[in-house]
mmCIF file of C-alpha atoms and ligand atoms in Angstrom:
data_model
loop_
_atom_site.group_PDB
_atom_site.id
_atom_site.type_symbol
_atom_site.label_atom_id
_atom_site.label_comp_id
_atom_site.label_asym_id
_atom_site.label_seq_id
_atom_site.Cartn_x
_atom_site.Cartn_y
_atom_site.Cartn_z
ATOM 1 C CA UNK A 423 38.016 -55.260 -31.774
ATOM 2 C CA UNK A 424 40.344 -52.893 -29.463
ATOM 3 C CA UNK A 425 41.649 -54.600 -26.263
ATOM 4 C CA UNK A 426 42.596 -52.294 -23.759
ATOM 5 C CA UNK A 427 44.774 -52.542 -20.396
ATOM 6 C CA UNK A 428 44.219 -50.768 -18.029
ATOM 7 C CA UNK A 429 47.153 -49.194 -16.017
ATOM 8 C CA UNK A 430 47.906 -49.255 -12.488
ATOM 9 C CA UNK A 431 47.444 -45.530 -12.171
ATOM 10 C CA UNK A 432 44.346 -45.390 -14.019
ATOM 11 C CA UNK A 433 42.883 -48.490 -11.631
ATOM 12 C CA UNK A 434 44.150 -46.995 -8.179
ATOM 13 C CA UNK A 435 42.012 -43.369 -9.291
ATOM 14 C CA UNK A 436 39.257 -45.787 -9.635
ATOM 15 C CA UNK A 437 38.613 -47.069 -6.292
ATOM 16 C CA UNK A 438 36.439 -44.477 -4.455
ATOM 17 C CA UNK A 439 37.012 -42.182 -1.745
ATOM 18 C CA UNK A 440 35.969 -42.738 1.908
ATOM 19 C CA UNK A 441 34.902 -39.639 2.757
ATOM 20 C CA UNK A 442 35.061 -38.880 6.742
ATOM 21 C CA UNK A 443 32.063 -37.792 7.408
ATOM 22 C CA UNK A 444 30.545 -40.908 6.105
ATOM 23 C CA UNK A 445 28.002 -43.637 7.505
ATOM 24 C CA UNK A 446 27.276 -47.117 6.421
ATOM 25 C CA UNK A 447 24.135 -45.954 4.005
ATOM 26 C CA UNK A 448 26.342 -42.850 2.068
ATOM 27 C CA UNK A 449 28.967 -45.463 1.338
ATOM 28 C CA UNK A 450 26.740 -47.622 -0.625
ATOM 29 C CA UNK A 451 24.216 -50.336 0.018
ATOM 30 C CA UNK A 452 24.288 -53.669 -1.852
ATOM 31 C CA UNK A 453 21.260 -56.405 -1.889
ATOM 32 C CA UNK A 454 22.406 -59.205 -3.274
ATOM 33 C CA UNK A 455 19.468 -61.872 -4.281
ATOM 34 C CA UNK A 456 21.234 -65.162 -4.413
ATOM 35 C CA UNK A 457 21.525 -68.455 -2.324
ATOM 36 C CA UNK A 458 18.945 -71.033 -3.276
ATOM 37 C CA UNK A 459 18.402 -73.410 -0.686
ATOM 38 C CA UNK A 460 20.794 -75.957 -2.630
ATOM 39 C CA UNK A 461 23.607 -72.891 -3.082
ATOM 40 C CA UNK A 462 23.805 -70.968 0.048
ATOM 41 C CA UNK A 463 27.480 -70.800 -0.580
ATOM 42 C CA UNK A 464 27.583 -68.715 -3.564
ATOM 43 C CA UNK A 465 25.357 -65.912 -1.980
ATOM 44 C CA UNK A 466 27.942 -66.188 1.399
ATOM 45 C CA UNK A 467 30.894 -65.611 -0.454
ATOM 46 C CA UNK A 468 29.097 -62.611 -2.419
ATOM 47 C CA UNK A 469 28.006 -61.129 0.263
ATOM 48 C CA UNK A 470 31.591 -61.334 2.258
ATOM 49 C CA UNK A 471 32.908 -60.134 -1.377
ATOM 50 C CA UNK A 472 30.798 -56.869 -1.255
ATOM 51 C CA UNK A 473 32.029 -56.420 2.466
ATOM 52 C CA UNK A 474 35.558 -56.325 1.894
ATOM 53 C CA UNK A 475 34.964 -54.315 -1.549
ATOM 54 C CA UNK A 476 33.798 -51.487 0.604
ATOM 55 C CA UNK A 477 30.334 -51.281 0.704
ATOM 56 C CA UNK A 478 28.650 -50.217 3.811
ATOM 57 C CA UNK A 479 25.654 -52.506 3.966
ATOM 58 C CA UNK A 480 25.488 -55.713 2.760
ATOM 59 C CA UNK A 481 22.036 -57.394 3.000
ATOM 60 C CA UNK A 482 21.430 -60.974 1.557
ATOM 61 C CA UNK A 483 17.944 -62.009 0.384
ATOM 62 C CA UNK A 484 17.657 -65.879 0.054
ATOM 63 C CA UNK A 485 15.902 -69.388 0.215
ATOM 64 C CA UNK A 486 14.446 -69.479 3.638
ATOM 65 C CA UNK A 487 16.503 -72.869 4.088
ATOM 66 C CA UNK A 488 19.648 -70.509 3.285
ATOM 67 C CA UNK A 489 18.892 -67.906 5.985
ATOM 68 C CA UNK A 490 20.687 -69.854 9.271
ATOM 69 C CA UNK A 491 23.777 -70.814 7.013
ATOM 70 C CA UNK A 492 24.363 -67.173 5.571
ATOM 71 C CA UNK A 493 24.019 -65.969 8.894
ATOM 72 C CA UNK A 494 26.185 -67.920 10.387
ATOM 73 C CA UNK A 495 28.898 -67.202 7.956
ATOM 74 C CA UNK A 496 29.194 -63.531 9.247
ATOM 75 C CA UNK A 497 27.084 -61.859 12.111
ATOM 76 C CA UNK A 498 27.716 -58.447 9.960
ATOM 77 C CA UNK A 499 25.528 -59.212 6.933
ATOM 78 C CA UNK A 500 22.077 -58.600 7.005
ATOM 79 C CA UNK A 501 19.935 -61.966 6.080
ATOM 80 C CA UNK A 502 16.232 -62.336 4.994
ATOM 81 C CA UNK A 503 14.445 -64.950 3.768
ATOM 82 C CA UNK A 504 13.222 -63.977 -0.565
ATOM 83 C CA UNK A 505 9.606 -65.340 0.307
ATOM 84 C CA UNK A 506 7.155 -63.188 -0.608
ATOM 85 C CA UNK A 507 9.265 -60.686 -2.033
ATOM 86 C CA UNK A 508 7.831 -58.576 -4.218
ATOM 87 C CA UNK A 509 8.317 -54.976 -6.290
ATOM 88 C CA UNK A 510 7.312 -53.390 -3.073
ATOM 89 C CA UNK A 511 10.614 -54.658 -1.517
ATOM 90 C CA UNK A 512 12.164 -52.392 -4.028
ATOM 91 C CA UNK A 513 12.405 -48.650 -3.219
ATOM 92 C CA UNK A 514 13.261 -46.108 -5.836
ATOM 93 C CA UNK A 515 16.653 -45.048 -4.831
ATOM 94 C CA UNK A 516 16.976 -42.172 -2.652
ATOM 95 C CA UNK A 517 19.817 -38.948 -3.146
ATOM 96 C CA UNK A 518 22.929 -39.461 -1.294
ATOM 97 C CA UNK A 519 22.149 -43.498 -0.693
ATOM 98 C CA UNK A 520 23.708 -45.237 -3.437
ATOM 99 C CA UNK A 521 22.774 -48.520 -3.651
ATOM 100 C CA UNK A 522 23.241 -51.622 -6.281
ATOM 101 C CA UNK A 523 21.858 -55.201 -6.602
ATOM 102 C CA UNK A 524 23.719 -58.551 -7.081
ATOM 103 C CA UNK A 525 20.674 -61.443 -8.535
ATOM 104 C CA UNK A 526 22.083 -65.072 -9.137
ATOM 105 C CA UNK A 527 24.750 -66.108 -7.407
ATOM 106 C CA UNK A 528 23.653 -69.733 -6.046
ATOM 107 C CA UNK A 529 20.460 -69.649 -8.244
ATOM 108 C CA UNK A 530 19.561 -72.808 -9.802
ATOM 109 C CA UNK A 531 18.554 -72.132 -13.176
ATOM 110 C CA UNK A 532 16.160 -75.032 -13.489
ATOM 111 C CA UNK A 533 14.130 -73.986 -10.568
ATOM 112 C CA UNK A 534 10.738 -72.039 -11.024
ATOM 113 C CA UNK A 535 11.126 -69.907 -7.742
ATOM 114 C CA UNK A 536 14.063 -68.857 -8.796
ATOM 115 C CA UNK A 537 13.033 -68.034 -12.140
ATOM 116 C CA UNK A 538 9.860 -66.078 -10.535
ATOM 117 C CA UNK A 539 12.166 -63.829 -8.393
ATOM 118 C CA UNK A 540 14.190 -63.319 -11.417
ATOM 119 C CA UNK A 541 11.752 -61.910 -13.170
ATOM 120 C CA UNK A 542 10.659 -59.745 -10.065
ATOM 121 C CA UNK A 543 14.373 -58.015 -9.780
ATOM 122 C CA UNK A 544 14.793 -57.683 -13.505
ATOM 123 C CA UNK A 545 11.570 -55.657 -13.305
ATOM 124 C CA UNK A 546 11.981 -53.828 -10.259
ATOM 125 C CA UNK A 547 15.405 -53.132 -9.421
ATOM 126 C CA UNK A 548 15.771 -48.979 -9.555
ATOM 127 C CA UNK A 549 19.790 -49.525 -9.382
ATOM 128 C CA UNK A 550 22.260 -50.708 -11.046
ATOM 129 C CA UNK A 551 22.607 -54.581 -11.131
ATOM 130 C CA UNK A 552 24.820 -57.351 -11.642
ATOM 131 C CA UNK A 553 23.405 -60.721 -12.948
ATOM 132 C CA UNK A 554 25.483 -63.989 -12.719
ATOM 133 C CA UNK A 555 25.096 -67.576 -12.169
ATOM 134 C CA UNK A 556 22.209 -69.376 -12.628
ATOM 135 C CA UNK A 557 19.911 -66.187 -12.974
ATOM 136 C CA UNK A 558 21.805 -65.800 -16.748
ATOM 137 C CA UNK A 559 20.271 -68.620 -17.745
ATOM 138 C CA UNK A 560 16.695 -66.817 -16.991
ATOM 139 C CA UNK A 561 17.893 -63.715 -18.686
ATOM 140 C CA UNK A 562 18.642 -65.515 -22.122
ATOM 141 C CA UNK A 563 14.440 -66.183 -22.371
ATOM 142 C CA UNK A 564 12.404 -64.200 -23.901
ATOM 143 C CA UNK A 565 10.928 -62.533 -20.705
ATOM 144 C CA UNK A 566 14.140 -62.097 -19.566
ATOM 145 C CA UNK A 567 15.905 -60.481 -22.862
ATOM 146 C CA UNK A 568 12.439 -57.683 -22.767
ATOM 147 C CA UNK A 569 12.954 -56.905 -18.800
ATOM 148 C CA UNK A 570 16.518 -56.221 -19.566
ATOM 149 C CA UNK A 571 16.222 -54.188 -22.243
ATOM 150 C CA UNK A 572 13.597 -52.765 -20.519
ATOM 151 C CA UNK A 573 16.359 -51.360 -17.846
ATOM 152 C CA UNK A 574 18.579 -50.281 -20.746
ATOM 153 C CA UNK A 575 15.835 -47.783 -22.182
ATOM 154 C CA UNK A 576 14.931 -46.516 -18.826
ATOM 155 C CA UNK A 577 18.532 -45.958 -18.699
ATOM 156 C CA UNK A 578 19.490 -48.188 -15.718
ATOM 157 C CA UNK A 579 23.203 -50.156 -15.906
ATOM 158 C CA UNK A 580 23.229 -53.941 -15.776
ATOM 159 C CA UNK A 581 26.261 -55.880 -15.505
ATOM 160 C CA UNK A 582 25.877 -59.702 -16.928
ATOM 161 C CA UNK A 583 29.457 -61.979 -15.913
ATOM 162 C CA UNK A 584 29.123 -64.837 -17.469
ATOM 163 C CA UNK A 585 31.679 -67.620 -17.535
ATOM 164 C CA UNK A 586 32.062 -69.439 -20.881
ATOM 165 C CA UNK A 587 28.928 -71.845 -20.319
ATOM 166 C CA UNK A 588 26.969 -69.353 -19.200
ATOM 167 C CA UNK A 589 28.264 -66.837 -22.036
ATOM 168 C CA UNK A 590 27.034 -69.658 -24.315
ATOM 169 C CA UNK A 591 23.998 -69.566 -23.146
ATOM 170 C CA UNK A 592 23.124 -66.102 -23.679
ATOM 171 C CA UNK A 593 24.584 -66.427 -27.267
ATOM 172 C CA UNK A 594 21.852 -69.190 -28.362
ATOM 173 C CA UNK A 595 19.287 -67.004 -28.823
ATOM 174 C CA UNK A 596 20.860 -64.856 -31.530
ATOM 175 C CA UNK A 597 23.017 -67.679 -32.549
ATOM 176 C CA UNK A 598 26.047 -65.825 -32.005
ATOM 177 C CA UNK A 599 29.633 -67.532 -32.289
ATOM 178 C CA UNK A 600 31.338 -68.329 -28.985
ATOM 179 C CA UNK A 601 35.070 -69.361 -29.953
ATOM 180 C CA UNK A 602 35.938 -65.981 -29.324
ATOM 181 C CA UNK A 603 35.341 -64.271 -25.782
ATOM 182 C CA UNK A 604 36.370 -60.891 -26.526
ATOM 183 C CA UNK A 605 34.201 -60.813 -29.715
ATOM 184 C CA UNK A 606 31.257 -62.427 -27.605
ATOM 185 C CA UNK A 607 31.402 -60.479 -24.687
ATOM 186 C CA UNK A 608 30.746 -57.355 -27.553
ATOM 187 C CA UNK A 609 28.353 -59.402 -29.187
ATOM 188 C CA UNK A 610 26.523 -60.296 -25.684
ATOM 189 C CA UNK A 611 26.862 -56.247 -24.502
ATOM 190 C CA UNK A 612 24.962 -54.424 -28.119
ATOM 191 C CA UNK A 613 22.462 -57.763 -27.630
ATOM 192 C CA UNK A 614 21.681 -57.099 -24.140
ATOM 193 C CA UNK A 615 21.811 -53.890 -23.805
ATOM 194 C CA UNK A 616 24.474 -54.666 -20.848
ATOM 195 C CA UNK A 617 28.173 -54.538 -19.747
ATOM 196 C CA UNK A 618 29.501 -58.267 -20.397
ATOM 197 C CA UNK A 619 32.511 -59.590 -18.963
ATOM 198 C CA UNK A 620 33.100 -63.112 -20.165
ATOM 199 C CA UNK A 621 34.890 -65.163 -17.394
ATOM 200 C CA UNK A 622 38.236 -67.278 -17.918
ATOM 201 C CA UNK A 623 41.580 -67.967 -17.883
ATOM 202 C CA UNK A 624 41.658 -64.301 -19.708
ATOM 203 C CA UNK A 625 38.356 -61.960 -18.783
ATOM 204 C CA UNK A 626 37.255 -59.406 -21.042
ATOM 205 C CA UNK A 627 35.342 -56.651 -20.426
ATOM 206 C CA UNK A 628 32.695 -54.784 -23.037
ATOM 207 C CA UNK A 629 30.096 -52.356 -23.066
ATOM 208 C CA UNK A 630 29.255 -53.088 -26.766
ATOM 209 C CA UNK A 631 32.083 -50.907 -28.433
ATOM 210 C CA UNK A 632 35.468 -50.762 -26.675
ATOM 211 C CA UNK A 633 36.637 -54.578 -25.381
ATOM 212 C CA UNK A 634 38.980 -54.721 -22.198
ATOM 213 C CA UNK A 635 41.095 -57.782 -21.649
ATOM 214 C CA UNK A 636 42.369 -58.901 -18.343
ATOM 215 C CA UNK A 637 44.648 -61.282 -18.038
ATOM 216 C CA UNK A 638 46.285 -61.155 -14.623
ATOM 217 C CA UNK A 639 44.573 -64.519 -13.271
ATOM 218 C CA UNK A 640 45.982 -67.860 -12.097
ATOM 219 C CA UNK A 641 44.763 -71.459 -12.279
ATOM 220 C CA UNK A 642 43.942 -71.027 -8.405
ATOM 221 C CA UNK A 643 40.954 -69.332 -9.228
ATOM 222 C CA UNK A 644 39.717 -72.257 -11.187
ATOM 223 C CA UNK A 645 37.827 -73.490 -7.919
ATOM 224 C CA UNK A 646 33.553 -73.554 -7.220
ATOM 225 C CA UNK A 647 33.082 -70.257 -6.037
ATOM 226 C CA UNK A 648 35.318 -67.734 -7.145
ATOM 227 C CA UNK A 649 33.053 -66.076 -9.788
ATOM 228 C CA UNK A 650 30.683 -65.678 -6.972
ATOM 229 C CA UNK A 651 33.341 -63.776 -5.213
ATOM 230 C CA UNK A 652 33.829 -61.449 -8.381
ATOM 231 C CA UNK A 653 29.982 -60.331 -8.602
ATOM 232 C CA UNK A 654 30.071 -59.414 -5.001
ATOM 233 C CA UNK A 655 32.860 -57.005 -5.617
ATOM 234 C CA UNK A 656 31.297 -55.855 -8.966
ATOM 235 C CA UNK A 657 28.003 -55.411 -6.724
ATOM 236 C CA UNK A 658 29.965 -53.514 -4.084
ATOM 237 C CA UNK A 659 31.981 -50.848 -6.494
ATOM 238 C CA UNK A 660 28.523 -50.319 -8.291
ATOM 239 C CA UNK A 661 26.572 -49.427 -4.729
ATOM 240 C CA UNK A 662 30.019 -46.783 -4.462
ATOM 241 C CA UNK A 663 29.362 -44.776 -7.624
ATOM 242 C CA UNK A 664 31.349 -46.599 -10.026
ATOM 243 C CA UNK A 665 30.497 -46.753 -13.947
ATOM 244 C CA UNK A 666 29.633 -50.503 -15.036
ATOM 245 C CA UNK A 667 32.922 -50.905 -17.250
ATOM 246 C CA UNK A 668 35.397 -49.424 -14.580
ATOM 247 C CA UNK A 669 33.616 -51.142 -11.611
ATOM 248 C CA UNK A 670 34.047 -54.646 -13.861
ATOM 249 C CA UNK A 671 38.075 -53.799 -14.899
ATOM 250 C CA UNK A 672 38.615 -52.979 -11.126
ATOM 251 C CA UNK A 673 36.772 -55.657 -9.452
ATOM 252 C CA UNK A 674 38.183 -58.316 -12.114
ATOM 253 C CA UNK A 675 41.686 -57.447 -11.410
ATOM 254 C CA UNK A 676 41.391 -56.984 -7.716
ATOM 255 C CA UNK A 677 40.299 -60.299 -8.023
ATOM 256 C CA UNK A 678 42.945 -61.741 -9.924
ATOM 257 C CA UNK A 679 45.774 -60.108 -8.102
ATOM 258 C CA UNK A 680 44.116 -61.588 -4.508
ATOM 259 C CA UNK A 681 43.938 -64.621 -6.150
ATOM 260 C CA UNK A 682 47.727 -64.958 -7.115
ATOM 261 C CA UNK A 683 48.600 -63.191 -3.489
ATOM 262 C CA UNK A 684 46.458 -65.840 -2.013
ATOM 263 C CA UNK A 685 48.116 -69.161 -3.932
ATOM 264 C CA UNK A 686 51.709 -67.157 -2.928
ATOM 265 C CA UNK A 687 51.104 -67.997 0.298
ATOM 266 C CA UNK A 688 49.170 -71.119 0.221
ATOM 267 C CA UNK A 689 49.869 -72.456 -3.166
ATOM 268 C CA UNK A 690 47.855 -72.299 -6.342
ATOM 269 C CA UNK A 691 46.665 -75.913 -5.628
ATOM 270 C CA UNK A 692 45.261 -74.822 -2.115
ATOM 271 C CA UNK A 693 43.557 -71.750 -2.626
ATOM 272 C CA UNK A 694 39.714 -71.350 -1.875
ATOM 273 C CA UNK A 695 37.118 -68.973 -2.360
ATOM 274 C CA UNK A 696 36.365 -67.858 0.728
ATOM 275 C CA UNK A 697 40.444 -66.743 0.554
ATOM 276 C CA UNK A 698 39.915 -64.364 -2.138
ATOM 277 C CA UNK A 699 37.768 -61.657 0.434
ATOM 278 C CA UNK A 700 41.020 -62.869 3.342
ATOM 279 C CA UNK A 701 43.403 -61.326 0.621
ATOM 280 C CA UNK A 702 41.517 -58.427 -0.935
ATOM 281 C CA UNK A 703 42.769 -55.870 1.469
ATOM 282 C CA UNK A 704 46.278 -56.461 1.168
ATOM 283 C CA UNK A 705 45.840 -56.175 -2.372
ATOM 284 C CA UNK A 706 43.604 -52.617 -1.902
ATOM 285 C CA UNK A 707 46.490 -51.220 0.635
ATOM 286 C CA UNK A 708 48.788 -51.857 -2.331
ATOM 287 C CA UNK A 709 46.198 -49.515 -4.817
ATOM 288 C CA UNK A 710 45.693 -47.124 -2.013
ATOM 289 C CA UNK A 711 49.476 -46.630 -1.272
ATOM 290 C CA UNK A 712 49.980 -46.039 -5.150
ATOM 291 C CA UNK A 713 47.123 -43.862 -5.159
ATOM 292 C CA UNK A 714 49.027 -41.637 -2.106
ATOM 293 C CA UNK A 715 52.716 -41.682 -3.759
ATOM 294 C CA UNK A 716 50.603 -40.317 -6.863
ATOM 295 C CA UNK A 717 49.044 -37.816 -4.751
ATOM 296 C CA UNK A 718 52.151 -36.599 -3.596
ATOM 297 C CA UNK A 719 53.832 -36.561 -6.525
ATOM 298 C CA UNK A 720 51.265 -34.251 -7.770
ATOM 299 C CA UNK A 721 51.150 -32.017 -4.884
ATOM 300 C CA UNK A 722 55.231 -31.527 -5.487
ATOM 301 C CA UNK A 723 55.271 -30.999 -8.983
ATOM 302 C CA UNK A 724 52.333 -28.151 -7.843
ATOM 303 C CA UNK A 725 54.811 -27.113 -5.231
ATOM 304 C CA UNK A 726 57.257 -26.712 -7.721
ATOM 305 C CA UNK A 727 55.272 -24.688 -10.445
ATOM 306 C CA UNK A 728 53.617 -22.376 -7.990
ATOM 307 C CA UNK A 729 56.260 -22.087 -4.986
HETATM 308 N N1 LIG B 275 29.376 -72.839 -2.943
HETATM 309 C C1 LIG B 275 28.309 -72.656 -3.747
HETATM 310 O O1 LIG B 275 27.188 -72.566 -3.292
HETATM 311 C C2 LIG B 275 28.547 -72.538 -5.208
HETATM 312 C C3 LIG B 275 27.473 -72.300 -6.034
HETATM 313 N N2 LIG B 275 27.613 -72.058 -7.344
HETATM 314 C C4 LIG B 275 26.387 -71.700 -8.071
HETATM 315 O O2 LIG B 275 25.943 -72.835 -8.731
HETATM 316 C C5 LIG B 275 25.056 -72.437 -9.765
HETATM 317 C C6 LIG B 275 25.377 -73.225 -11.017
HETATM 318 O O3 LIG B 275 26.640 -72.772 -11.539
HETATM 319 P P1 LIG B 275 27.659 -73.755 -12.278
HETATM 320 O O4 LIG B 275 28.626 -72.903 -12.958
HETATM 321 O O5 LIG B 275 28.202 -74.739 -11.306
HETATM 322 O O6 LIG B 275 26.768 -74.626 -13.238
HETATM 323 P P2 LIG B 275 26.087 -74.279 -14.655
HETATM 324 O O7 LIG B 275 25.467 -72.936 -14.698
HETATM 325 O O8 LIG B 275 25.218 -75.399 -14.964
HETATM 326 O O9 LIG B 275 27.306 -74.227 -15.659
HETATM 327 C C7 LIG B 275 28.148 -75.302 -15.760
HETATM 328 C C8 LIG B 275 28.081 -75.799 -17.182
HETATM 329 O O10 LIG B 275 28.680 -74.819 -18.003
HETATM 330 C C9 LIG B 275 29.692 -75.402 -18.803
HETATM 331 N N3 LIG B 275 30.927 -74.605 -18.804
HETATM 332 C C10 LIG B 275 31.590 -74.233 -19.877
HETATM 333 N N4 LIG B 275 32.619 -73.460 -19.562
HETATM 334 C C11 LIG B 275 32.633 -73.370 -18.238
HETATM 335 C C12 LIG B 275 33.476 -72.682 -17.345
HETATM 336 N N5 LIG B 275 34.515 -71.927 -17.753
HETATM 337 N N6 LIG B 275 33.221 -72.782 -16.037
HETATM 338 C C13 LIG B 275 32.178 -73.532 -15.613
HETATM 339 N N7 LIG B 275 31.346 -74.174 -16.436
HETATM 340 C C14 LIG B 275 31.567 -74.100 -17.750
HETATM 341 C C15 LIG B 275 29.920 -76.785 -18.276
HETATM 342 O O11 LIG B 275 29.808 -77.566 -19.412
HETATM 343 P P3 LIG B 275 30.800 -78.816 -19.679
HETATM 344 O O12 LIG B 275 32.168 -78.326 -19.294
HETATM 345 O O13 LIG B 275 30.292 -79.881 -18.816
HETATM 346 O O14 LIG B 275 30.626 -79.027 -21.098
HETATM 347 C C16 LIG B 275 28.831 -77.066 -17.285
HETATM 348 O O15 LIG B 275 27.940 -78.026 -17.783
HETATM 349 C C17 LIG B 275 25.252 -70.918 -9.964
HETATM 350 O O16 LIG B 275 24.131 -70.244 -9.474
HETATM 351 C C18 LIG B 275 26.480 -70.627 -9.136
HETATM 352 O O17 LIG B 275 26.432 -69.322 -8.590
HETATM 353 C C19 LIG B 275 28.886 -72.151 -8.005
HETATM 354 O O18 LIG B 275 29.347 -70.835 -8.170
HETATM 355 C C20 LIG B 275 29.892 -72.974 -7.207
HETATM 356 C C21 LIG B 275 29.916 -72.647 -5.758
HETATM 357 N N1 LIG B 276 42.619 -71.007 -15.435
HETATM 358 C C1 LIG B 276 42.244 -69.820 -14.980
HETATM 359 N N2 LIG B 276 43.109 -68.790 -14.975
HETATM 360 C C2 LIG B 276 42.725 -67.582 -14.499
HETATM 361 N N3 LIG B 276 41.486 -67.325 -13.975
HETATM 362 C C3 LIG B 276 40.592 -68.302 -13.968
HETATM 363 C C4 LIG B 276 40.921 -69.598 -14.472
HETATM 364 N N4 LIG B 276 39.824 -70.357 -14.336
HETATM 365 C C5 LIG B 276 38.858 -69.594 -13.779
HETATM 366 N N5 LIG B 276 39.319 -68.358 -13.558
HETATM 367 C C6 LIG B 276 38.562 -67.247 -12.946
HETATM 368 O O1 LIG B 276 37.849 -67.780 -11.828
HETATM 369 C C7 LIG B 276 36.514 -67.289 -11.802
HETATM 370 C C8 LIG B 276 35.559 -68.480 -11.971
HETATM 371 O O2 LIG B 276 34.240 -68.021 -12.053
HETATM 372 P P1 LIG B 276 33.023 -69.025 -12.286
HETATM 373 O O3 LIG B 276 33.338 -70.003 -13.350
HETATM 374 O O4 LIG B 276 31.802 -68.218 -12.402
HETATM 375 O O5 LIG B 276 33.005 -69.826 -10.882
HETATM 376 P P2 LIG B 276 31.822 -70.164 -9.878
HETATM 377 O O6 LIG B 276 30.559 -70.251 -10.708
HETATM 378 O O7 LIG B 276 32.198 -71.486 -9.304
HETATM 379 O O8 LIG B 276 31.770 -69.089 -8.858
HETATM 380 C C9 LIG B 276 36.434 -66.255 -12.909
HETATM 381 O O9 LIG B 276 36.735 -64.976 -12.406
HETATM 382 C C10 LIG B 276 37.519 -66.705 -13.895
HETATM 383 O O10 LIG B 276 38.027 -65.642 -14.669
#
């Protein structure tokens, strides 16, 4: 196995350009499918995830019971109730109007509506996609493992972000070993045909051959809700153009290091989900001021060669 770190450098290049003339659609569009009507949380803090991560439009599909509660978190999302959803909700993407799903957060992986509209993403999703929570659990069947692999061979990305129970899960079926994440999140990927990233105290990151390791988290993330935080930002830098295994080393660290900023201020003890999208921008400002010293740095040594 070869861990890899990413640097600072390399992760501040990553996080995409705004360009001027741009309008909510161009930036990137996320649908995140998520929220039964016993988890409306999850999809919330997903969808406020995505927001903050930079996409343009964030539109939540969920339980009709969810609807009012989503809504009320945030009059800038876009909320719709998942009945009677069908492929037909799911245009082919069009040039210039990147787009990405998010399927799972706040899904309930023993109920059979849930594990319908599984099914009906997995099949019909023209984007990339990021499957998490209880929607994992409907990926490890049989159905599940074909409609993924499906995506694979018509050469569409899927992220799968798993933490260790749910990891598990998706190992049972080809009885793979789990007491080592980095090693299972490889195992997972060449399985799946997917990019895994295998939550925990220490995350790693594979598409099947190189294994990424990041380590930069803090007990305060250990709280209900946080991992539905991460696939909303993994969702959002997917919708902006990103490659799976960039948009998962970005998002996971951006993550982390709001996370630690967050418990700074408020203590590792007191930090919530919903304070991870709160502290996400001062984290960004700290990329994006990196990103301009960089930028000027370049443009002087230029200065220098040519002038
Ligand atoms: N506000 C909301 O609406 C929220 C909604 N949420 C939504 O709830 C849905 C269910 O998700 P879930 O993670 O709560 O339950 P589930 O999938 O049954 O897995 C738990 C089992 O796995 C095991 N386990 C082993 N390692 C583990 C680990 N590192 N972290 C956690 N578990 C670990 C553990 O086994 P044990 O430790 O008991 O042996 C346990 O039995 C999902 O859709 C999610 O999005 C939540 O995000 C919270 C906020
Ligand atoms: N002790 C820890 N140290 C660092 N990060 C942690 C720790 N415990 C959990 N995390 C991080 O918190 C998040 C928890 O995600 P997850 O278990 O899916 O939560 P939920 O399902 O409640 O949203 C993951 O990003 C994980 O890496």
């Amino acid at each position: 196995m070869i861990a890899w770190n990413y640097s600072d450098t390399k992760l501040c290049g990553l996080l995409p350009e705004l360009a001027q003339d741009a309008n909510k659609y161009t930036r990137g569009k996320v649908s995140l499918v998520a929220g039964c009507s016993r988890y409306p949380g999850a999809a919330a803090l997903a969808a406020l995830a995505s927001q903050r991560m930079g996409a343009g439009y964030t539109e939540v599909i969920c339980a009709q019971k969810s609807v009012d509660t989503v809504r009320a978190v945030s009059p800038s999302l876009v909320v719709r109730s998942w009945k009677n959803l069908s492929p037909s909700d799911f245009p082919p993407m069009r040039a210039g109007h990147p787009s990405a799903y998010v399927l799972g957060p706040g899904f309930d992986a023993s109920n059979g509506s849930c594990k319908k509209l599984a099914f009906t993403v997995l099949e019909s999703a023209c984007a990339p996609l990021v499957v998490d929570g209880g929607a994992l659990a409907f990926l490890a069947a049989k159905k599940g493992r074909n409609l993924v692999r499906e995506r694979f061979e018509s050469g569409l990305d899927t992220v799968v972000t798993p933490h260790a129970g749910e990891a598990a899960r998706l190992a049972a079926p080809f009885g793979f070993p789990t007491d080592d994440a980095g090693e299972l999140a490889r195992l997972i990927s060449l399985a799946y045909g997917v990019t895994a990233l295998v939550k925990g105290p220490k995350s790693f990151i594979s598409d099947g051959e190189i294994v990424a390791v990041m380590g930069e988290g803090t007990p305060a993330l250990a709280k209900a809700g946080t991992g539905d935080v991460l696939a909303g930002m993994i969702g959002a830098l997917l919708a902006q153009g990103l490659a799976s295994f960039d948009a998962c080393v970005l998002a996971a660290t951006l993550h982390a290091r709001a996370g630690r900023l967050a418990a700074s201020e408020l203590t590792e003890r007191c930090v919530v989900a919903e304070d991870l999208p709160r502290y996400l921008p001062l984290v960004i400002r700290e990329f994006e001021a990196l990103r301009d010293r960089m930028g000027e740095q370049e443009l002087g040594a230029r200065y220098s060669t040519h002038g």
